PDB file of C-alpha atoms in Angstrom:
ATOM      1  CA  MET A 985       4.027   6.843 -26.248  1.00  0.00           C
ATOM      2  CA  ASN A 986       3.343   8.904 -29.353  1.00  0.00           C
ATOM      3  CA  GLN A 987       1.774  12.358 -29.519  1.00  0.00           C
ATOM      4  CA  GLU A 988      -1.586  11.035 -30.682  1.00  0.00           C
ATOM      5  CA  ILE A 989      -1.939   8.921 -27.541  1.00  0.00           C
ATOM      6  CA  LEU A 990      -0.740  11.807 -25.365  1.00  0.00           C
ATOM      7  CA  ASP A 991      -3.377  14.033 -26.946  1.00  0.00           C
ATOM      8  CA  GLN A 992      -6.048  11.488 -26.009  1.00  0.00           C
ATOM      9  CA  ILE A 993      -4.797  11.451 -22.418  1.00  0.00           C
ATOM     10  CA  ASN A 994      -4.545  15.247 -22.271  1.00  0.00           C
ATOM     11  CA  ALA A 995      -8.214  15.405 -23.233  1.00  0.00           C
ATOM     12  CA  ILE A 996      -9.026  13.413 -20.074  1.00  0.00           C
ATOM     13  CA  ILE A 997      -6.461  14.502 -17.475  1.00  0.00           C
ATOM     14  CA  PRO A 998      -5.308  18.069 -16.656  1.00  0.00           C
ATOM     15  CA  LYS A 999      -1.721  18.574 -17.842  1.00  0.00           C
ATOM     16  CA  GLU A1000      -0.474  19.415 -14.338  1.00  0.00           C
ATOM     17  CA  ASN A1001      -1.451  15.877 -13.269  1.00  0.00           C
ATOM     18  CA  ILE A1002       0.641  14.194 -15.980  1.00  0.00           C
ATOM     19  CA  LEU A1003       4.340  13.780 -15.181  1.00  0.00           C
ATOM     20  CA  GLY A1004       6.743  12.300 -17.716  1.00  0.00           C
ATOM     21  CA  ASP A1005       9.897  10.355 -16.837  1.00  0.00           C
ATOM     22  CA  GLU A1006       8.943  10.629 -13.166  1.00  0.00           C
ATOM     23  CA  PRO A1007      11.297   9.061 -10.549  1.00  0.00           C
ATOM     24  CA  MET A1008       9.298   6.560  -8.516  1.00  0.00           C
ATOM     25  CA  SER A1009      11.591   7.183  -5.552  1.00  0.00           C
ATOM     26  CA  ARG A1010       9.365  10.231  -4.989  1.00  0.00           C
ATOM     27  CA  HIS A1011       6.247   8.081  -4.771  1.00  0.00           C
ATOM     28  CA  THR A1012       7.192   4.990  -2.753  1.00  0.00           C
ATOM     29  CA  THR A1013       7.804   4.682   0.974  1.00  0.00           C
ATOM     30  CA  PHE A1014      11.053   2.771   0.290  1.00  0.00           C
ATOM     31  CA  ARG A1015      12.245   5.985  -1.444  1.00  0.00           C
ATOM     32  CA  THR A1016      13.773   3.906  -4.226  1.00  0.00           C
ATOM     33  CA  GLY A1017      12.886   3.228  -7.845  1.00  0.00           C
ATOM     34  CA  GLY A1018      13.700   4.531 -11.296  1.00  0.00           C
ATOM     35  CA  PRO A1019      11.483   6.626 -13.563  1.00  0.00           C
ATOM     36  CA  ALA A1020       8.038   5.673 -14.812  1.00  0.00           C
ATOM     37  CA  ASP A1021       7.381   6.679 -18.405  1.00  0.00           C
ATOM     38  CA  TYR A1022       4.383   8.577 -17.076  1.00  0.00           C
ATOM     39  CA  PHE A1023       2.952   9.179 -13.616  1.00  0.00           C
ATOM     40  CA  ILE A1024      -0.682  10.297 -13.815  1.00  0.00           C
ATOM     41  CA  ARG A1025      -2.786  11.486 -10.891  1.00  0.00           C
ATOM     42  CA  ILE A1026      -6.516  10.959 -11.352  1.00  0.00           C
ATOM     43  CA  SER A1027      -9.181  12.808  -9.378  1.00  0.00           C
ATOM     44  CA  SER A1028     -12.434  11.060 -10.328  1.00  0.00           C
ATOM     45  CA  LYS A1029     -13.777   7.650 -11.302  1.00  0.00           C
ATOM     46  CA  ASP A1030     -14.651   9.104 -14.710  1.00  0.00           C
ATOM     47  CA  GLU A1031     -11.004  10.060 -15.311  1.00  0.00           C
ATOM     48  CA  LEU A1032      -9.865   6.599 -14.220  1.00  0.00           C
ATOM     49  CA  SER A1033     -12.331   4.787 -16.468  1.00  0.00           C
ATOM     50  CA  LYS A1034     -11.524   6.893 -19.540  1.00  0.00           C
ATOM     51  CA  LEU A1035      -7.765   6.726 -18.955  1.00  0.00           C
ATOM     52  CA  ILE A1036      -7.763   2.938 -18.584  1.00  0.00           C
ATOM     53  CA  THR A1037      -9.875   2.630 -21.739  1.00  0.00           C
ATOM     54  CA  VAL A1038      -7.262   4.581 -23.723  1.00  0.00           C
ATOM     55  CA  LEU A1039      -4.312   2.665 -22.254  1.00  0.00           C
ATOM     56  CA  LYS A1040      -5.899  -0.711 -22.983  1.00  0.00           C
ATOM     57  CA  LYS A1041      -6.860   0.295 -26.504  1.00  0.00           C
ATOM     58  CA  GLU A1042      -3.269   1.385 -27.186  1.00  0.00           C
ATOM     59  CA  ASN A1043      -1.755  -1.687 -25.432  1.00  0.00           C
ATOM     60  CA  ILE A1044       0.133   0.422 -22.900  1.00  0.00           C
ATOM     61  CA  ASP A1045       1.060  -1.214 -19.596  1.00  0.00           C
ATOM     62  CA  PHE A1046      -0.229   0.510 -16.477  1.00  0.00           C
ATOM     63  CA  PHE A1047      -0.261   0.031 -12.727  1.00  0.00           C
ATOM     64  CA  VAL A1048      -2.641   1.603 -10.212  1.00  0.00           C
ATOM     65  CA  THR A1049      -1.203   2.727  -6.872  1.00  0.00           C
ATOM     66  CA  GLY A1050      -2.232   4.678  -3.805  1.00  0.00           C
ATOM     67  CA  ASN A1051       0.464   5.826  -1.394  1.00  0.00           C
ATOM     68  CA  GLY A1052       3.212   3.570  -2.771  1.00  0.00           C
ATOM     69  CA  SER A1053       3.635   2.067   0.674  1.00  0.00           C
ATOM     70  CA  ASN A1054       3.890  -1.574  -0.378  1.00  0.00           C
ATOM     71  CA  LEU A1055       5.646  -1.076  -3.673  1.00  0.00           C
ATOM     72  CA  LEU A1056       9.214  -1.747  -4.801  1.00  0.00           C
ATOM     73  CA  VAL A1057       9.918  -0.333  -8.266  1.00  0.00           C
ATOM     74  CA  SER A1058      12.952  -1.457 -10.269  1.00  0.00           C
ATOM     75  CA  ASP A1059      15.920   0.904 -10.533  1.00  0.00           C
ATOM     76  CA  ASN A1060      15.299   0.751 -14.279  1.00  0.00           C
ATOM     77  CA  GLY A1061      11.870   2.234 -13.669  1.00  0.00           C
ATOM     78  CA  TYR A1062       8.568   1.211 -15.203  1.00  0.00           C
ATOM     79  CA  HIS A1063       7.900   1.176 -18.929  1.00  0.00           C
ATOM     80  CA  GLY A1064       4.290   2.264 -18.860  1.00  0.00           C
ATOM     81  CA  VAL A1065       1.921   4.466 -16.879  1.00  0.00           C
ATOM     82  CA  ILE A1066       1.633   4.633 -13.104  1.00  0.00           C
ATOM     83  CA  ILE A1067      -1.878   5.775 -12.160  1.00  0.00           C
ATOM     84  CA  SER A1068      -2.021   7.435  -8.755  1.00  0.00           C
ATOM     85  CA  MET A1069      -5.328   7.350  -6.870  1.00  0.00           C
ATOM     86  CA  SER A1070      -4.186  10.040  -4.416  1.00  0.00           C
ATOM     87  CA  GLY A1071      -6.631  12.528  -5.945  1.00  0.00           C
ATOM     88  CA  LEU A1072      -9.585  10.452  -4.744  1.00  0.00           C
ATOM     89  CA  ASP A1073      -9.365  12.193  -1.393  1.00  0.00           C
ATOM     90  CA  THR A1074     -12.929  12.902  -0.246  1.00  0.00           C
ATOM     91  CA  LEU A1075     -13.696  12.187   3.397  1.00  0.00           C
ATOM     92  CA  GLN A1076     -17.105  12.463   5.068  1.00  0.00           C
ATOM     93  CA  VAL A1077     -18.702  11.272   8.280  1.00  0.00           C
ATOM     94  CA  ASP A1078     -22.314  10.074   8.373  1.00  0.00           C
ATOM     95  CA  GLY A1079     -23.313   8.956  11.853  1.00  0.00           C
ATOM     96  CA  ASN A1080     -21.090   5.998  12.715  1.00  0.00           C
ATOM     97  CA  ARG A1081     -19.942   5.607   9.113  1.00  0.00           C
ATOM     98  CA  ILE A1082     -16.929   7.185   7.446  1.00  0.00           C
ATOM     99  CA  LEU A1083     -16.840   7.407   3.647  1.00  0.00           C
ATOM    100  CA  ALA A1084     -13.300   7.765   2.323  1.00  0.00           C
ATOM    101  CA  GLY A1085     -11.942   8.055  -1.207  1.00  0.00           C
ATOM    102  CA  ALA A1086      -9.385   5.407  -2.146  1.00  0.00           C
ATOM    103  CA  GLY A1087      -6.519   7.899  -1.953  1.00  0.00           C
ATOM    104  CA  VAL A1088      -7.160   8.988   1.639  1.00  0.00           C
ATOM    105  CA  LEU A1089      -4.470   7.851   4.049  1.00  0.00           C
ATOM    106  CA  ASN A1090      -5.560   5.277   6.603  1.00  0.00           C
ATOM    107  CA  SER A1091      -4.116   7.482   9.352  1.00  0.00           C
ATOM    108  CA  LYS A1092      -6.376  10.349   8.255  1.00  0.00           C
ATOM    109  CA  VAL A1093      -9.463   8.132   8.564  1.00  0.00           C
ATOM    110  CA  ALA A1094      -8.354   7.199  12.080  1.00  0.00           C
ATOM    111  CA  GLN A1095      -7.925  10.873  13.012  1.00  0.00           C
ATOM    112  CA  GLU A1096     -11.387  11.666  11.638  1.00  0.00           C
ATOM    113  CA  ALA A1097     -12.819   8.788  13.672  1.00  0.00           C
ATOM    114  CA  LEU A1098     -11.169  10.194  16.805  1.00  0.00           C
ATOM    115  CA  LYS A1099     -12.580  13.642  16.078  1.00  0.00           C
ATOM    116  CA  HIS A1100     -16.096  12.183  16.026  1.00  0.00           C
ATOM    117  CA  SER A1101     -15.555   9.792  18.978  1.00  0.00           C
ATOM    118  CA  LEU A1102     -15.831   6.693  16.784  1.00  0.00           C
ATOM    119  CA  THR A1103     -13.952   3.580  17.854  1.00  0.00           C
ATOM    120  CA  GLY A1104     -12.545   0.718  15.761  1.00  0.00           C
ATOM    121  CA  MET A1105      -9.648   2.319  13.886  1.00  0.00           C
ATOM    122  CA  GLU A1106      -7.211   2.713  16.767  1.00  0.00           C
ATOM    123  CA  ALA A1107      -4.946  -0.273  15.998  1.00  0.00           C
ATOM    124  CA  LEU A1108      -4.956   0.477  12.260  1.00  0.00           C
ATOM    125  CA  ALA A1109      -4.031   4.160  12.576  1.00  0.00           C
ATOM    126  CA  GLY A1110      -0.296   3.623  12.091  1.00  0.00           C
ATOM    127  CA  ILE A1111      -0.483   1.535   8.916  1.00  0.00           C
ATOM    128  CA  PRO A1112       1.335   3.502   6.189  1.00  0.00           C
ATOM    129  CA  GLY A1113      -1.003   3.407   3.235  1.00  0.00           C
ATOM    130  CA  SER A1114      -4.110   4.689   1.511  1.00  0.00           C
ATOM    131  CA  VAL A1115      -7.444   3.067   2.283  1.00  0.00           C
ATOM    132  CA  GLY A1116      -7.622   1.602  -1.234  1.00  0.00           C
ATOM    133  CA  GLY A1117      -4.292  -0.161  -0.905  1.00  0.00           C
ATOM    134  CA  CYS A1118      -4.989  -1.213   2.673  1.00  0.00           C
ATOM    135  CA  LEU A1119      -8.308  -2.750   1.639  1.00  0.00           C
ATOM    136  CA  ARG A1120      -6.785  -4.547  -1.340  1.00  0.00           C
ATOM    137  CA  MET A1121      -4.364  -6.389   0.939  1.00  0.00           C
ATOM    138  CA  ASN A1122      -6.607  -6.450   4.022  1.00  0.00           C
ATOM    139  CA  ALA A1123      -3.914  -4.666   6.000  1.00  0.00           C
ATOM    140  CA  GLY A1124      -3.827  -5.282   9.713  1.00  0.00           C
ATOM    141  CA  ALA A1125      -2.023  -4.593  12.964  1.00  0.00           C
ATOM    142  CA  TYR A1126      -2.270  -5.643  16.602  1.00  0.00           C
ATOM    143  CA  GLY A1127      -5.044  -8.159  15.951  1.00  0.00           C
ATOM    144  CA  SER A1128      -7.230  -5.828  13.860  1.00  0.00           C
ATOM    145  CA  GLU A1129      -7.718  -5.977  10.094  1.00  0.00           C
ATOM    146  CA  MET A1130      -9.502  -3.846   7.515  1.00  0.00           C
ATOM    147  CA  LYS A1131     -12.237  -6.468   7.225  1.00  0.00           C
ATOM    148  CA  ASP A1132     -13.207  -5.722  10.838  1.00  0.00           C
ATOM    149  CA  VAL A1133     -14.115  -2.085  10.134  1.00  0.00           C
ATOM    150  CA  VAL A1134     -15.157  -1.980   6.458  1.00  0.00           C
ATOM    151  CA  GLU A1135     -18.800  -2.301   5.440  1.00  0.00           C
ATOM    152  CA  SER A1136     -18.501  -1.903   1.663  1.00  0.00           C
ATOM    153  CA  ALA A1137     -16.476  -0.346  -1.136  1.00  0.00           C
ATOM    154  CA  ASP A1138     -17.111   1.134  -4.556  1.00  0.00           C
ATOM    155  CA  ILE A1139     -15.144  -1.048  -6.957  1.00  0.00           C
ATOM    156  CA  MET A1140     -14.344  -0.479 -10.627  1.00  0.00           C
ATOM    157  CA  PHE A1141     -14.050  -3.598 -12.752  1.00  0.00           C
ATOM    158  CA  GLU A1142     -11.705  -3.946 -15.713  1.00  0.00           C
ATOM    159  CA  ASP A1143     -14.492  -3.144 -18.174  1.00  0.00           C
ATOM    160  CA  GLY A1144     -15.071   0.191 -16.402  1.00  0.00           C
ATOM    161  CA  HIS A1145     -18.358  -0.548 -14.654  1.00  0.00           C
ATOM    162  CA  VAL A1146     -18.647   0.229 -10.949  1.00  0.00           C
ATOM    163  CA  GLU A1147     -20.300  -1.848  -8.226  1.00  0.00           C
ATOM    164  CA  THR A1148     -20.731  -1.353  -4.504  1.00  0.00           C
ATOM    165  CA  MET A1149     -19.258  -4.528  -3.072  1.00  0.00           C
ATOM    166  CA  SER A1150     -19.984  -5.812   0.434  1.00  0.00           C
ATOM    167  CA  VAL A1151     -17.138  -6.814   2.703  1.00  0.00           C
ATOM    168  CA  ASP A1152     -18.164 -10.473   2.266  1.00  0.00           C
ATOM    169  CA  ASP A1153     -18.057 -10.176  -1.530  1.00  0.00           C
ATOM    170  CA  MET A1154     -14.497  -8.833  -1.343  1.00  0.00           C
ATOM    171  CA  LYS A1155     -13.316 -12.143   0.162  1.00  0.00           C
ATOM    172  CA  LEU A1156     -10.834 -10.443   2.463  1.00  0.00           C
ATOM    173  CA  ARG A1157      -8.257 -12.788   3.972  1.00  0.00           C
ATOM    174  CA  TYR A1158      -4.812 -12.512   5.541  1.00  0.00           C
ATOM    175  CA  ARG A1159      -2.998  -9.973   3.318  1.00  0.00           C
ATOM    176  CA  GLY A1160      -5.173 -10.660   0.294  1.00  0.00           C
ATOM    177  CA  SER A1161      -8.589 -10.203  -1.303  1.00  0.00           C
ATOM    178  CA  ARG A1162     -10.687 -10.689  -4.389  1.00  0.00           C
ATOM    179  CA  ILE A1163      -9.752  -7.101  -5.271  1.00  0.00           C
ATOM    180  CA  GLY A1164      -6.116  -8.063  -5.727  1.00  0.00           C
ATOM    181  CA  ASP A1165      -6.867 -11.471  -7.234  1.00  0.00           C
ATOM    182  CA  GLU A1166      -9.055 -10.024 -10.005  1.00  0.00           C
ATOM    183  CA  LYS A1167      -7.146  -6.741 -10.453  1.00  0.00           C
ATOM    184  CA  LEU A1168     -10.098  -4.573  -9.451  1.00  0.00           C
ATOM    185  CA  TYR A1169      -9.799  -0.901  -8.525  1.00  0.00           C
ATOM    186  CA  VAL A1170     -11.017   0.565  -5.241  1.00  0.00           C
ATOM    187  CA  LEU A1171     -12.662   3.980  -5.670  1.00  0.00           C
ATOM    188  CA  GLY A1172     -13.988   4.555  -2.165  1.00  0.00           C
ATOM    189  CA  VAL A1173     -14.495   2.730   1.118  1.00  0.00           C
ATOM    190  CA  THR A1174     -17.291   2.877   3.700  1.00  0.00           C
ATOM    191  CA  PHE A1175     -16.144   2.184   7.255  1.00  0.00           C
ATOM    192  CA  THR A1176     -18.638   1.221   9.953  1.00  0.00           C
ATOM    193  CA  LEU A1177     -17.409   2.120  13.428  1.00  0.00           C
ATOM    194  CA  PHE A1178     -18.932   2.390  16.902  1.00  0.00           C
ATOM    195  CA  ASN A1179     -19.636   5.287  19.202  1.00  0.00           C
ATOM    196  CA  GLY A1180     -17.000   5.460  21.898  1.00  0.00           C
ATOM    197  CA  ASP A1181     -15.317   7.631  24.484  1.00  0.00           C
ATOM    198  CA  LYS A1182     -13.032  10.178  22.838  1.00  0.00           C
ATOM    199  CA  LYS A1183     -10.458  10.144  25.630  1.00  0.00           C
ATOM    200  CA  ALA A1184     -10.264   6.331  25.621  1.00  0.00           C
ATOM    201  CA  ILE A1185      -9.877   6.296  21.825  1.00  0.00           C
ATOM    202  CA  GLU A1186      -7.128   8.915  22.009  1.00  0.00           C
ATOM    203  CA  GLU A1187      -5.300   6.982  24.721  1.00  0.00           C
ATOM    204  CA  ALA A1188      -5.508   3.733  22.735  1.00  0.00           C
ATOM    205  CA  MET A1189      -4.139   5.440  19.617  1.00  0.00           C
ATOM    206  CA  ALA A1190      -1.306   6.957  21.638  1.00  0.00           C
ATOM    207  CA  ASP A1191      -0.509   3.546  23.133  1.00  0.00           C
ATOM    208  CA  TYR A1192      -0.356   1.851  19.724  1.00  0.00           C
ATOM    209  CA  ALA A1193       1.783   4.700  18.372  1.00  0.00           C
ATOM    210  CA  ALA A1194       4.206   4.355  21.303  1.00  0.00           C
ATOM    211  CA  ARG A1195       4.451   0.602  20.749  1.00  0.00           C
ATOM    212  CA  ARG A1196       5.227   1.181  17.078  1.00  0.00           C
ATOM    213  CA  ARG A1197       7.935   3.717  17.890  1.00  0.00           C
ATOM    214  CA  ASP A1198       9.442   1.341  20.438  1.00  0.00           C
ATOM    215  CA  LYS A1199       9.409  -1.805  18.293  1.00  0.00           C
ATOM    216  CA  GLN A1200       9.555  -0.631  14.668  1.00  0.00           C
ATOM    217  CA  PRO A1201      12.221   1.261  12.670  1.00  0.00           C
ATOM    218  CA  LEU A1202       9.954   4.190  11.807  1.00  0.00           C
ATOM    219  CA  GLU A1203      12.956   6.491  11.388  1.00  0.00           C
ATOM    220  CA  PHE A1204      13.940   4.807   8.094  1.00  0.00           C
ATOM    221  CA  PRO A1205      12.103   4.482   4.768  1.00  0.00           C
ATOM    222  CA  SER A1206      10.510   1.051   4.360  1.00  0.00           C
ATOM    223  CA  ALA A1207       7.348  -0.687   3.203  1.00  0.00           C
ATOM    224  CA  GLY A1208       6.368  -1.477   6.767  1.00  0.00           C
ATOM    225  CA  SER A1209       6.377  -5.181   7.527  1.00  0.00           C
ATOM    226  CA  THR A1210       8.215  -6.780   4.599  1.00  0.00           C
ATOM    227  CA  PHE A1211       7.177 -10.415   4.980  1.00  0.00           C
ATOM    228  CA  LYS A1212       3.853 -12.138   5.480  1.00  0.00           C
ATOM    229  CA  ARG A1213       3.441 -14.136   8.671  1.00  0.00           C
ATOM    230  CA  PRO A1214       3.917 -17.841   7.862  1.00  0.00           C
ATOM    231  CA  GLU A1215       1.302 -20.050   9.474  1.00  0.00           C
ATOM    232  CA  GLY A1216       2.456 -21.039  12.942  1.00  0.00           C
ATOM    233  CA  TYR A1217       5.491 -18.724  12.934  1.00  0.00           C
ATOM    234  CA  PHE A1218       6.553 -15.103  13.194  1.00  0.00           C
ATOM    235  CA  ALA A1219       8.661 -13.887  10.279  1.00  0.00           C
ATOM    236  CA  GLY A1220      10.790 -11.600  12.449  1.00  0.00           C
ATOM    237  CA  LYS A1221      11.675 -14.442  14.837  1.00  0.00           C
ATOM    238  CA  LEU A1222      12.643 -16.774  11.964  1.00  0.00           C
ATOM    239  CA  ILE A1223      14.868 -14.067  10.479  1.00  0.00           C
ATOM    240  CA  GLN A1224      16.483 -13.332  13.835  1.00  0.00           C
ATOM    241  CA  ASP A1225      17.069 -17.043  14.501  1.00  0.00           C
ATOM    242  CA  ALA A1226      18.758 -17.284  11.089  1.00  0.00           C
ATOM    243  CA  GLY A1227      21.321 -14.737  12.303  1.00  0.00           C
ATOM    244  CA  LEU A1228      20.210 -12.019   9.906  1.00  0.00           C
ATOM    245  CA  ARG A1229      19.553  -9.126  12.265  1.00  0.00           C
ATOM    246  CA  GLY A1230      21.339  -6.124  10.744  1.00  0.00           C
ATOM    247  CA  PHE A1231      22.239  -7.974   7.526  1.00  0.00           C
ATOM    248  CA  THR A1232      23.095  -5.301   4.964  1.00  0.00           C
ATOM    249  CA  ILE A1233      23.602  -4.991   1.218  1.00  0.00           C
ATOM    250  CA  GLY A1234      24.406  -1.490  -0.008  1.00  0.00           C
ATOM    251  CA  GLY A1235      21.970   0.871   1.674  1.00  0.00           C
ATOM    252  CA  ALA A1236      19.355  -1.788   2.486  1.00  0.00           C
ATOM    253  CA  GLN A1237      19.299  -3.567   5.834  1.00  0.00           C
ATOM    254  CA  VAL A1238      17.348  -6.094   7.844  1.00  0.00           C
ATOM    255  CA  SER A1239      16.413  -3.727  10.640  1.00  0.00           C
ATOM    256  CA  ASP A1240      18.335  -4.294  13.838  1.00  0.00           C
ATOM    257  CA  LYS A1241      15.256  -2.999  15.673  1.00  0.00           C
ATOM    258  CA  HIS A1242      12.711  -5.398  14.129  1.00  0.00           C
ATOM    259  CA  CYS A1243      13.882  -8.216  11.844  1.00  0.00           C
ATOM    260  CA  GLY A1244      10.582  -8.277   9.971  1.00  0.00           C
ATOM    261  CA  PHE A1245      11.450  -4.954   8.338  1.00  0.00           C
ATOM    262  CA  VAL A1246      13.856  -4.298   5.479  1.00  0.00           C
ATOM    263  CA  VAL A1247      14.773  -0.611   5.595  1.00  0.00           C
ATOM    264  CA  ASN A1248      16.557   1.972   3.484  1.00  0.00           C
ATOM    265  CA  LYS A1249      19.377   3.112   5.765  1.00  0.00           C
ATOM    266  CA  GLY A1250      20.385   5.766   3.243  1.00  0.00           C
ATOM    267  CA  GLY A1251      21.136   5.672  -0.462  1.00  0.00           C
ATOM    268  CA  ALA A1252      19.644   2.219  -1.009  1.00  0.00           C
ATOM    269  CA  THR A1253      18.671   1.102  -4.482  1.00  0.00           C
ATOM    270  CA  SER A1254      15.772  -1.199  -5.255  1.00  0.00           C
ATOM    271  CA  ARG A1255      18.391  -3.789  -6.218  1.00  0.00           C
ATOM    272  CA  ASP A1256      19.850  -3.544  -2.703  1.00  0.00           C
ATOM    273  CA  VAL A1257      16.390  -4.064  -1.211  1.00  0.00           C
ATOM    274  CA  ILE A1258      15.451  -7.055  -3.365  1.00  0.00           C
ATOM    275  CA  ASP A1259      18.871  -8.653  -2.811  1.00  0.00           C
ATOM    276  CA  VAL A1260      18.393  -8.401   0.963  1.00  0.00           C
ATOM    277  CA  ILE A1261      14.864  -9.816   0.675  1.00  0.00           C
ATOM    278  CA  ARG A1262      16.007 -12.753  -1.466  1.00  0.00           C
ATOM    279  CA  HIS A1263      18.948 -13.505   0.819  1.00  0.00           C
ATOM    280  CA  VAL A1264      16.589 -13.546   3.803  1.00  0.00           C
ATOM    281  CA  GLN A1265      14.170 -15.885   2.009  1.00  0.00           C
ATOM    282  CA  LYS A1266      16.978 -18.259   0.988  1.00  0.00           C
ATOM    283  CA  THR A1267      18.627 -18.304   4.418  1.00  0.00           C
ATOM    284  CA  VAL A1268      15.388 -18.786   6.373  1.00  0.00           C
ATOM    285  CA  LEU A1269      14.392 -21.650   4.078  1.00  0.00           C
ATOM    286  CA  GLU A1270      17.786 -23.284   4.663  1.00  0.00           C
ATOM    287  CA  THR A1271      17.763 -22.805   8.448  1.00  0.00           C
ATOM    288  CA  SER A1272      14.112 -23.460   9.288  1.00  0.00           C
ATOM    289  CA  GLY A1273      12.504 -24.980   6.206  1.00  0.00           C
ATOM    290  CA  VAL A1274       9.954 -22.156   6.077  1.00  0.00           C
ATOM    291  CA  GLU A1275       9.241 -20.191   2.905  1.00  0.00           C
ATOM    292  CA  LEU A1276       8.751 -16.472   3.500  1.00  0.00           C
ATOM    293  CA  ASP A1277       6.428 -14.610   1.157  1.00  0.00           C
ATOM    294  CA  THR A1278       6.658 -10.845   0.872  1.00  0.00           C
ATOM    295  CA  GLU A1279       3.919  -8.290   1.387  1.00  0.00           C
ATOM    296  CA  VAL A1280       5.772  -6.091  -1.111  1.00  0.00           C
ATOM    297  CA  ILE A1281       4.674  -5.788  -4.760  1.00  0.00           C
ATOM    298  CA  LEU A1282       7.526  -5.792  -7.291  1.00  0.00           C
ATOM    299  CA  LEU A1283       7.117  -3.565 -10.321  1.00  0.00           C
ATOM    300  CA  GLY A1284       9.479  -3.505 -13.293  1.00  0.00           C
ATOM    301  CA  ASP A1285      12.496  -5.629 -14.198  1.00  0.00           C
ATOM    302  CA  PHE A1286      14.253  -7.352 -11.277  1.00  0.00           C
ATOM    303  CA  LYS A1287      16.187  -9.995 -13.235  1.00  0.00           C
TER     304      LYS A1287
END
């Protein structure tokens, strides 16, 4: 990126929010990944729109992320600009509605709901991600999904215009949506919850948290559940039946606590992680005839 382009970006984004040659291991929950040419944190829809306009005009690749919780970046990094939505962090309560900026963590929305005795977010509280990313993939847990609690979202289209999109218009489905299909950008989300009993909400959240601690390898960096659930099967069971519990390459491992998770046991590279994932996919296909798709987005060169 030449100085002329940088000057254009500096006119839009405060310098302290522009990081050059930034290791993506600092910004993904896998804690792996090489440097992005630039990592830029935006704090308004105006900044996002203007920044994307410049990047498109100059033919510079870019990727928009939230908490980096479902992202595996190549060890070679990313030749382009990573745009972080973490600065879109407003959070307000209006009756039984919660309005959250795309960069707000899902867990923070759940805590705000608890504070105001609003029920509906309990099962989703432990999902590691921002509300924008969670909505894009219709994240879910314990029988609840984002589509069950979201009323609408402010969405920026590729041409920069913004629309308030209803939950029906988003076409949310199992781990997918129109938002992801059309490469749209979530700016903010409106949740519609229900009045409830604060103690009961707190107890339910504590119960889900205990179940997560008991069943999931929360002590290690990961992207959460690595594989989508194949229709009629459970990914973790297929992986276990294939004899892959604890399978390890370098610092990456199929968790011996929950086979649906690939974790960074310490010092893993993104290559280690993708090699484990691909070995799991190949072995499960050979042993059960089932193709496993990942929930994880790959960014950069993984050849």
